[in-house]
């Protein structure tokens, strides 16, 4: 049996310059980290000084009991209006309008006012009778009240004669 001979080259260590460069880079990184930490603590101290000076420069706010009552009442009214707007049943209202819609009618404007439960609409119809039929269909809806035709005007849209119908209605929910 023949003996096994391993024919491999012995590894070389990297040149000493690579170790020197690595050591220099490691020292630079450590120095940068130390400088960053020192700048960070200095910045925090300066920000704290700025806050204390700003607080010292601001004049104390006078407290008036009567003025605070009117401000809080105004805020309470705004909050109540916002809650009424949020609680408005938009989905049933829009469902009602989708039920009366016809494919040949184009809704140009729909402006609901939640505070007054009022709705303004502008519709573009190819024929005047279609716009008036929309008014009649809206009057038959149980959730809409006081449907009015404000204006009906012939207009030219891209060379086609169309009728602009402006409506108003109130809603009941």
PDB file of C-alpha atoms in Angstrom:
ATOM      1  CA  UNK A   1       0.000   0.000   0.000  1.00  0.00           C
ATOM      2  CA  UNK A   2       1.307   3.375  -0.926  1.00  0.00           C
ATOM      3  CA  UNK A   3       1.413   6.172   1.554  1.00  0.00           C
ATOM      4  CA  UNK A   4      -0.823   9.169   0.947  1.00  0.00           C
ATOM      5  CA  UNK A   5       0.982  12.341   0.107  1.00  0.00           C
ATOM      6  CA  UNK A   6      -0.879  15.566   0.693  1.00  0.00           C
ATOM      7  CA  UNK A   7       0.205  18.103  -1.842  1.00  0.00           C
ATOM      8  CA  UNK A   8      -1.015  21.420  -0.559  1.00  0.00           C
ATOM      9  CA  UNK A   9       0.495  24.834  -0.276  1.00  0.00           C
ATOM     10  CA  UNK A  10       0.974  26.348   3.122  1.00  0.00           C
ATOM     11  CA  UNK A  11      -1.055  29.522   3.670  1.00  0.00           C
ATOM     12  CA  UNK A  12       0.583  32.901   3.906  1.00  0.00           C
ATOM     13  CA  UNK A  13      -0.198  35.514   6.445  1.00  0.00           C
ATOM     14  CA  UNK A  14      -1.413  38.829   5.009  1.00  0.00           C
ATOM     15  CA  UNK A  15       1.113  41.541   4.567  1.00  0.00           C
ATOM     16  CA  UNK A  16       1.799  43.642   7.688  1.00  0.00           C
ATOM     17  CA  UNK A  17       0.469  46.798   5.967  1.00  0.00           C
ATOM     18  CA  UNK A  18      -3.051  45.360   5.932  1.00  0.00           C
ATOM     19  CA  UNK A  19      -2.920  44.883   9.701  1.00  0.00           C
ATOM     20  CA  UNK A  20      -1.653  48.443  10.120  1.00  0.00           C
ATOM     21  CA  UNK A  21      -4.476  49.877   7.967  1.00  0.00           C
ATOM     22  CA  UNK A  22      -7.083  47.835   9.832  1.00  0.00           C
ATOM     23  CA  UNK A  23      -5.763  49.051  13.162  1.00  0.00           C
ATOM     24  CA  UNK A  24      -5.788  52.697  11.973  1.00  0.00           C
ATOM     25  CA  UNK A  25      -9.403  52.372  10.754  1.00  0.00           C
ATOM     26  CA  UNK A  26     -10.458  50.784  14.039  1.00  0.00           C
ATOM     27  CA  UNK A  27      -8.881  53.618  16.015  1.00  0.00           C
ATOM     28  CA  UNK A  28     -10.579  56.233  13.774  1.00  0.00           C
ATOM     29  CA  UNK A  29     -13.971  54.577  14.298  1.00  0.00           C
ATOM     30  CA  UNK A  30     -13.476  54.571  18.073  1.00  0.00           C
ATOM     31  CA  UNK A  31     -12.408  58.225  18.046  1.00  0.00           C
ATOM     32  CA  UNK A  32     -15.426  59.195  15.920  1.00  0.00           C
ATOM     33  CA  UNK A  33     -17.781  57.398  18.293  1.00  0.00           C
ATOM     34  CA  UNK A  34     -16.274  59.197  21.298  1.00  0.00           C
ATOM     35  CA  UNK A  35     -16.563  62.586  19.563  1.00  0.00           C
ATOM     36  CA  UNK A  36     -20.188  61.856  18.623  1.00  0.00           C
ATOM     37  CA  UNK A  37     -21.085  60.983  22.231  1.00  0.00           C
ATOM     38  CA  UNK A  38     -19.472  64.195  23.491  1.00  0.00           C
ATOM     39  CA  UNK A  39     -21.325  66.314  20.916  1.00  0.00           C
ATOM     40  CA  UNK A  40     -24.613  64.569  21.744  1.00  0.00           C
ATOM     41  CA  UNK A  41     -24.369  65.338  25.470  1.00  0.00           C
ATOM     42  CA  UNK A  42     -23.397  68.956  24.700  1.00  0.00           C
ATOM     43  CA  UNK A  43     -26.377  69.303  22.351  1.00  0.00           C
ATOM     44  CA  UNK A  44     -28.772  67.961  24.995  1.00  0.00           C
ATOM     45  CA  UNK A  45     -27.446  70.457  27.546  1.00  0.00           C
ATOM     46  CA  UNK A  46     -27.831  73.372  25.102  1.00  0.00           C
ATOM     47  CA  UNK A  47     -31.400  72.346  24.255  1.00  0.00           C
ATOM     48  CA  UNK A  48     -32.290  72.242  27.930  1.00  0.00           C
ATOM     49  CA  UNK A  49     -30.832  75.749  28.414  1.00  0.00           C
ATOM     50  CA  UNK A  50     -32.835  77.003  25.424  1.00  0.00           C
ATOM     51  CA  UNK A  51     -36.079  75.594  26.857  1.00  0.00           C
ATOM     52  CA  UNK A  52     -35.507  77.190  30.245  1.00  0.00           C
ATOM     53  CA  UNK A  53     -34.710  80.585  28.671  1.00  0.00           C
ATOM     54  CA  UNK A  54     -37.781  80.454  26.440  1.00  0.00           C
ATOM     55  CA  UNK A  55     -39.962  79.589  29.410  1.00  0.00           C
ATOM     56  CA  UNK A  56     -38.476  82.511  31.373  1.00  0.00           C
ATOM     57  CA  UNK A  57     -39.073  84.977  28.510  1.00  0.00           C
ATOM     58  CA  UNK A  58     -42.743  84.101  27.972  1.00  0.00           C
ATOM     59  CA  UNK A  59     -45.063  86.367  29.948  1.00  0.00           C
ATOM     60  CA  UNK A  60     -47.477  84.618  32.290  1.00  0.00           C
ATOM     61  CA  UNK A  61     -50.945  84.275  30.788  1.00  0.00           C
ATOM     62  CA  UNK A  62     -53.619  86.140  32.760  1.00  0.00           C
ATOM     63  CA  UNK A  63     -56.487  83.948  33.857  1.00  0.00           C
ATOM     64  CA  UNK A  64     -59.915  85.422  33.385  1.00  0.00           C
ATOM     65  CA  UNK A  65     -62.819  83.321  34.480  1.00  0.00           C
ATOM     66  CA  UNK A  66     -65.334  85.015  32.182  1.00  0.00           C
ATOM     67  CA  UNK A  67     -63.192  84.677  29.071  1.00  0.00           C
ATOM     68  CA  UNK A  68     -62.483  81.007  29.729  1.00  0.00           C
ATOM     69  CA  UNK A  69     -66.214  80.307  29.921  1.00  0.00           C
ATOM     70  CA  UNK A  70     -66.912  81.793  26.491  1.00  0.00           C
ATOM     71  CA  UNK A  71     -63.936  80.012  24.962  1.00  0.00           C
ATOM     72  CA  UNK A  72     -65.003  76.669  26.383  1.00  0.00           C
ATOM     73  CA  UNK A  73     -68.576  77.254  25.169  1.00  0.00           C
ATOM     74  CA  UNK A  74     -67.287  77.969  21.662  1.00  0.00           C
ATOM     75  CA  UNK A  75     -65.151  74.836  21.768  1.00  0.00           C
ATOM     76  CA  UNK A  76     -68.128  72.834  23.023  1.00  0.00           C
ATOM     77  CA  UNK A  77     -70.233  74.110  20.105  1.00  0.00           C
ATOM     78  CA  UNK A  78     -67.532  73.174  17.604  1.00  0.00           C
ATOM     79  CA  UNK A  79     -67.240  69.704  19.113  1.00  0.00           C
ATOM     80  CA  UNK A  80     -71.014  69.251  18.941  1.00  0.00           C
ATOM     81  CA  UNK A  81     -71.045  70.333  15.281  1.00  0.00           C
ATOM     82  CA  UNK A  82     -68.231  67.920  14.478  1.00  0.00           C
ATOM     83  CA  UNK A  83     -70.068  65.078  16.205  1.00  0.00           C
ATOM     84  CA  UNK A  84     -73.261  65.875  14.291  1.00  0.00           C
ATOM     85  CA  UNK A  85     -71.307  65.823  11.035  1.00  0.00           C
ATOM     86  CA  UNK A  86     -69.680  62.509  11.917  1.00  0.00           C
ATOM     87  CA  UNK A  87     -73.008  60.968  12.936  1.00  0.00           C
ATOM     88  CA  UNK A  88     -74.687  62.012   9.685  1.00  0.00           C
ATOM     89  CA  UNK A  89     -76.015  58.914   7.885  1.00  0.00           C
ATOM     90  CA  UNK A  90     -74.090  59.422   4.652  1.00  0.00           C
ATOM     91  CA  UNK A  91     -74.556  55.874   3.375  1.00  0.00           C
ATOM     92  CA  UNK A  92     -78.390  55.932   3.461  1.00  0.00           C
ATOM     93  CA  UNK A  93     -78.384  59.361   1.826  1.00  0.00           C
ATOM     94  CA  UNK A  94     -76.081  58.257  -0.983  1.00  0.00           C
ATOM     95  CA  UNK A  95     -78.037  55.018  -1.395  1.00  0.00           C
ATOM     96  CA  UNK A  96     -81.210  57.068  -1.852  1.00  0.00           C
ATOM     97  CA  UNK A  97     -79.538  59.151  -4.560  1.00  0.00           C
ATOM     98  CA  UNK A  98     -78.224  56.042  -6.316  1.00  0.00           C
ATOM     99  CA  UNK A  99     -81.748  54.584  -6.426  1.00  0.00           C
ATOM    100  CA  UNK A 100     -83.076  57.531  -8.453  1.00  0.00           C
ATOM    101  CA  UNK A 101     -80.045  57.851 -10.725  1.00  0.00           C
ATOM    102  CA  UNK A 102     -80.315  57.051 -14.441  1.00  0.00           C
ATOM    103  CA  UNK A 103     -77.302  56.212 -16.641  1.00  0.00           C
ATOM    104  CA  UNK A 104     -77.879  59.144 -19.000  1.00  0.00           C
ATOM    105  CA  UNK A 105     -77.744  61.697 -16.159  1.00  0.00           C
ATOM    106  CA  UNK A 106     -74.392  63.143 -15.054  1.00  0.00           C
ATOM    107  CA  UNK A 107     -74.016  64.365 -11.482  1.00  0.00           C
ATOM    108  CA  UNK A 108     -71.850  67.462 -11.695  1.00  0.00           C
ATOM    109  CA  UNK A 109     -72.084  68.631  -8.094  1.00  0.00           C
ATOM    110  CA  UNK A 110     -73.342  67.149  -4.853  1.00  0.00           C
ATOM    111  CA  UNK A 111     -72.984  69.521  -1.885  1.00  0.00           C
ATOM    112  CA  UNK A 112     -74.437  68.167   1.380  1.00  0.00           C
ATOM    113  CA  UNK A 113     -74.672  70.379   4.478  1.00  0.00           C
ATOM    114  CA  UNK A 114     -74.860  68.177   7.579  1.00  0.00           C
ATOM    115  CA  UNK A 115     -75.616  71.029   9.963  1.00  0.00           C
ATOM    116  CA  UNK A 116     -78.803  72.083   8.178  1.00  0.00           C
ATOM    117  CA  UNK A 117     -79.616  68.637   6.694  1.00  0.00           C
ATOM    118  CA  UNK A 118     -79.655  70.239   3.291  1.00  0.00           C
ATOM    119  CA  UNK A 119     -78.413  68.983  -0.069  1.00  0.00           C
ATOM    120  CA  UNK A 120     -77.606  70.874  -3.280  1.00  0.00           C
ATOM    121  CA  UNK A 121     -77.217  69.039  -6.552  1.00  0.00           C
ATOM    122  CA  UNK A 122     -76.268  69.972 -10.082  1.00  0.00           C
ATOM    123  CA  UNK A 123     -77.125  67.400 -12.739  1.00  0.00           C
ATOM    124  CA  UNK A 124     -76.401  67.404 -16.455  1.00  0.00           C
ATOM    125  CA  UNK A 125     -79.122  65.771 -18.599  1.00  0.00           C
ATOM    126  CA  UNK A 126     -79.290  65.278 -22.368  1.00  0.00           C
ATOM    127  CA  UNK A 127     -82.937  66.376 -22.377  1.00  0.00           C
ATOM    128  CA  UNK A 128     -84.857  68.769 -20.152  1.00  0.00           C
ATOM    129  CA  UNK A 129     -87.581  66.218 -19.463  1.00  0.00           C
ATOM    130  CA  UNK A 130     -85.034  63.792 -17.979  1.00  0.00           C
ATOM    131  CA  UNK A 131     -83.937  66.443 -15.482  1.00  0.00           C
ATOM    132  CA  UNK A 132     -87.521  67.186 -14.521  1.00  0.00           C
ATOM    133  CA  UNK A 133     -88.204  63.440 -14.174  1.00  0.00           C
ATOM    134  CA  UNK A 134     -85.301  63.281 -11.714  1.00  0.00           C
ATOM    135  CA  UNK A 135     -86.997  65.965  -9.619  1.00  0.00           C
ATOM    136  CA  UNK A 136     -90.193  63.913  -9.549  1.00  0.00           C
ATOM    137  CA  UNK A 137     -88.318  60.726  -8.566  1.00  0.00           C
ATOM    138  CA  UNK A 138     -86.530  62.602  -5.774  1.00  0.00           C
ATOM    139  CA  UNK A 139     -89.875  63.929  -4.459  1.00  0.00           C
ATOM    140  CA  UNK A 140     -91.141  60.330  -4.181  1.00  0.00           C
ATOM    141  CA  UNK A 141     -88.260  59.308  -1.886  1.00  0.00           C
ATOM    142  CA  UNK A 142     -89.310  59.015   1.761  1.00  0.00           C
ATOM    143  CA  UNK A 143     -85.913  60.108   3.078  1.00  0.00           C
ATOM    144  CA  UNK A 144     -85.874  63.392   1.125  1.00  0.00           C
ATOM    145  CA  UNK A 145     -88.079  66.359   1.916  1.00  0.00           C
ATOM    146  CA  UNK A 146     -88.759  69.706   0.283  1.00  0.00           C
ATOM    147  CA  UNK A 147     -87.226  68.856  -3.098  1.00  0.00           C
ATOM    148  CA  UNK A 148     -87.034  71.989  -5.256  1.00  0.00           C
ATOM    149  CA  UNK A 149     -85.933  72.721  -8.802  1.00  0.00           C
ATOM    150  CA  UNK A 150     -83.885  75.915  -8.558  1.00  0.00           C
ATOM    151  CA  UNK A 151     -82.807  76.330 -12.166  1.00  0.00           C
ATOM    152  CA  UNK A 152     -82.869  74.588 -15.495  1.00  0.00           C
ATOM    153  CA  UNK A 153     -80.572  75.897 -18.214  1.00  0.00           C
ATOM    154  CA  UNK A 154     -79.553  74.717 -21.673  1.00  0.00           C
ATOM    155  CA  UNK A 155     -75.794  74.453 -22.134  1.00  0.00           C
ATOM    156  CA  UNK A 156     -73.379  73.271 -24.791  1.00  0.00           C
ATOM    157  CA  UNK A 157     -71.024  70.507 -23.664  1.00  0.00           C
ATOM    158  CA  UNK A 158     -68.457  69.409 -26.258  1.00  0.00           C
ATOM    159  CA  UNK A 159     -70.818  70.266 -29.070  1.00  0.00           C
ATOM    160  CA  UNK A 160     -73.828  68.500 -27.519  1.00  0.00           C
ATOM    161  CA  UNK A 161     -76.907  70.352 -26.317  1.00  0.00           C
ATOM    162  CA  UNK A 162     -77.371  69.448 -22.642  1.00  0.00           C
ATOM    163  CA  UNK A 163     -79.549  70.753 -19.824  1.00  0.00           C
ATOM    164  CA  UNK A 164     -78.102  71.760 -16.460  1.00  0.00           C
ATOM    165  CA  UNK A 165     -80.542  71.153 -13.613  1.00  0.00           C
ATOM    166  CA  UNK A 166     -79.916  72.654 -10.171  1.00  0.00           C
ATOM    167  CA  UNK A 167     -81.823  71.070  -7.286  1.00  0.00           C
ATOM    168  CA  UNK A 168     -82.155  71.478  -3.535  1.00  0.00           C
ATOM    169  CA  UNK A 169     -83.507  69.005  -1.005  1.00  0.00           C
ATOM    170  CA  UNK A 170     -83.566  68.356   2.694  1.00  0.00           C
ATOM    171  CA  UNK A 171     -83.151  64.922   4.197  1.00  0.00           C
ATOM    172  CA  UNK A 172     -84.952  63.134   7.013  1.00  0.00           C
ATOM    173  CA  UNK A 173     -83.041  60.485   8.974  1.00  0.00           C
TER     174      UNK A 173
END
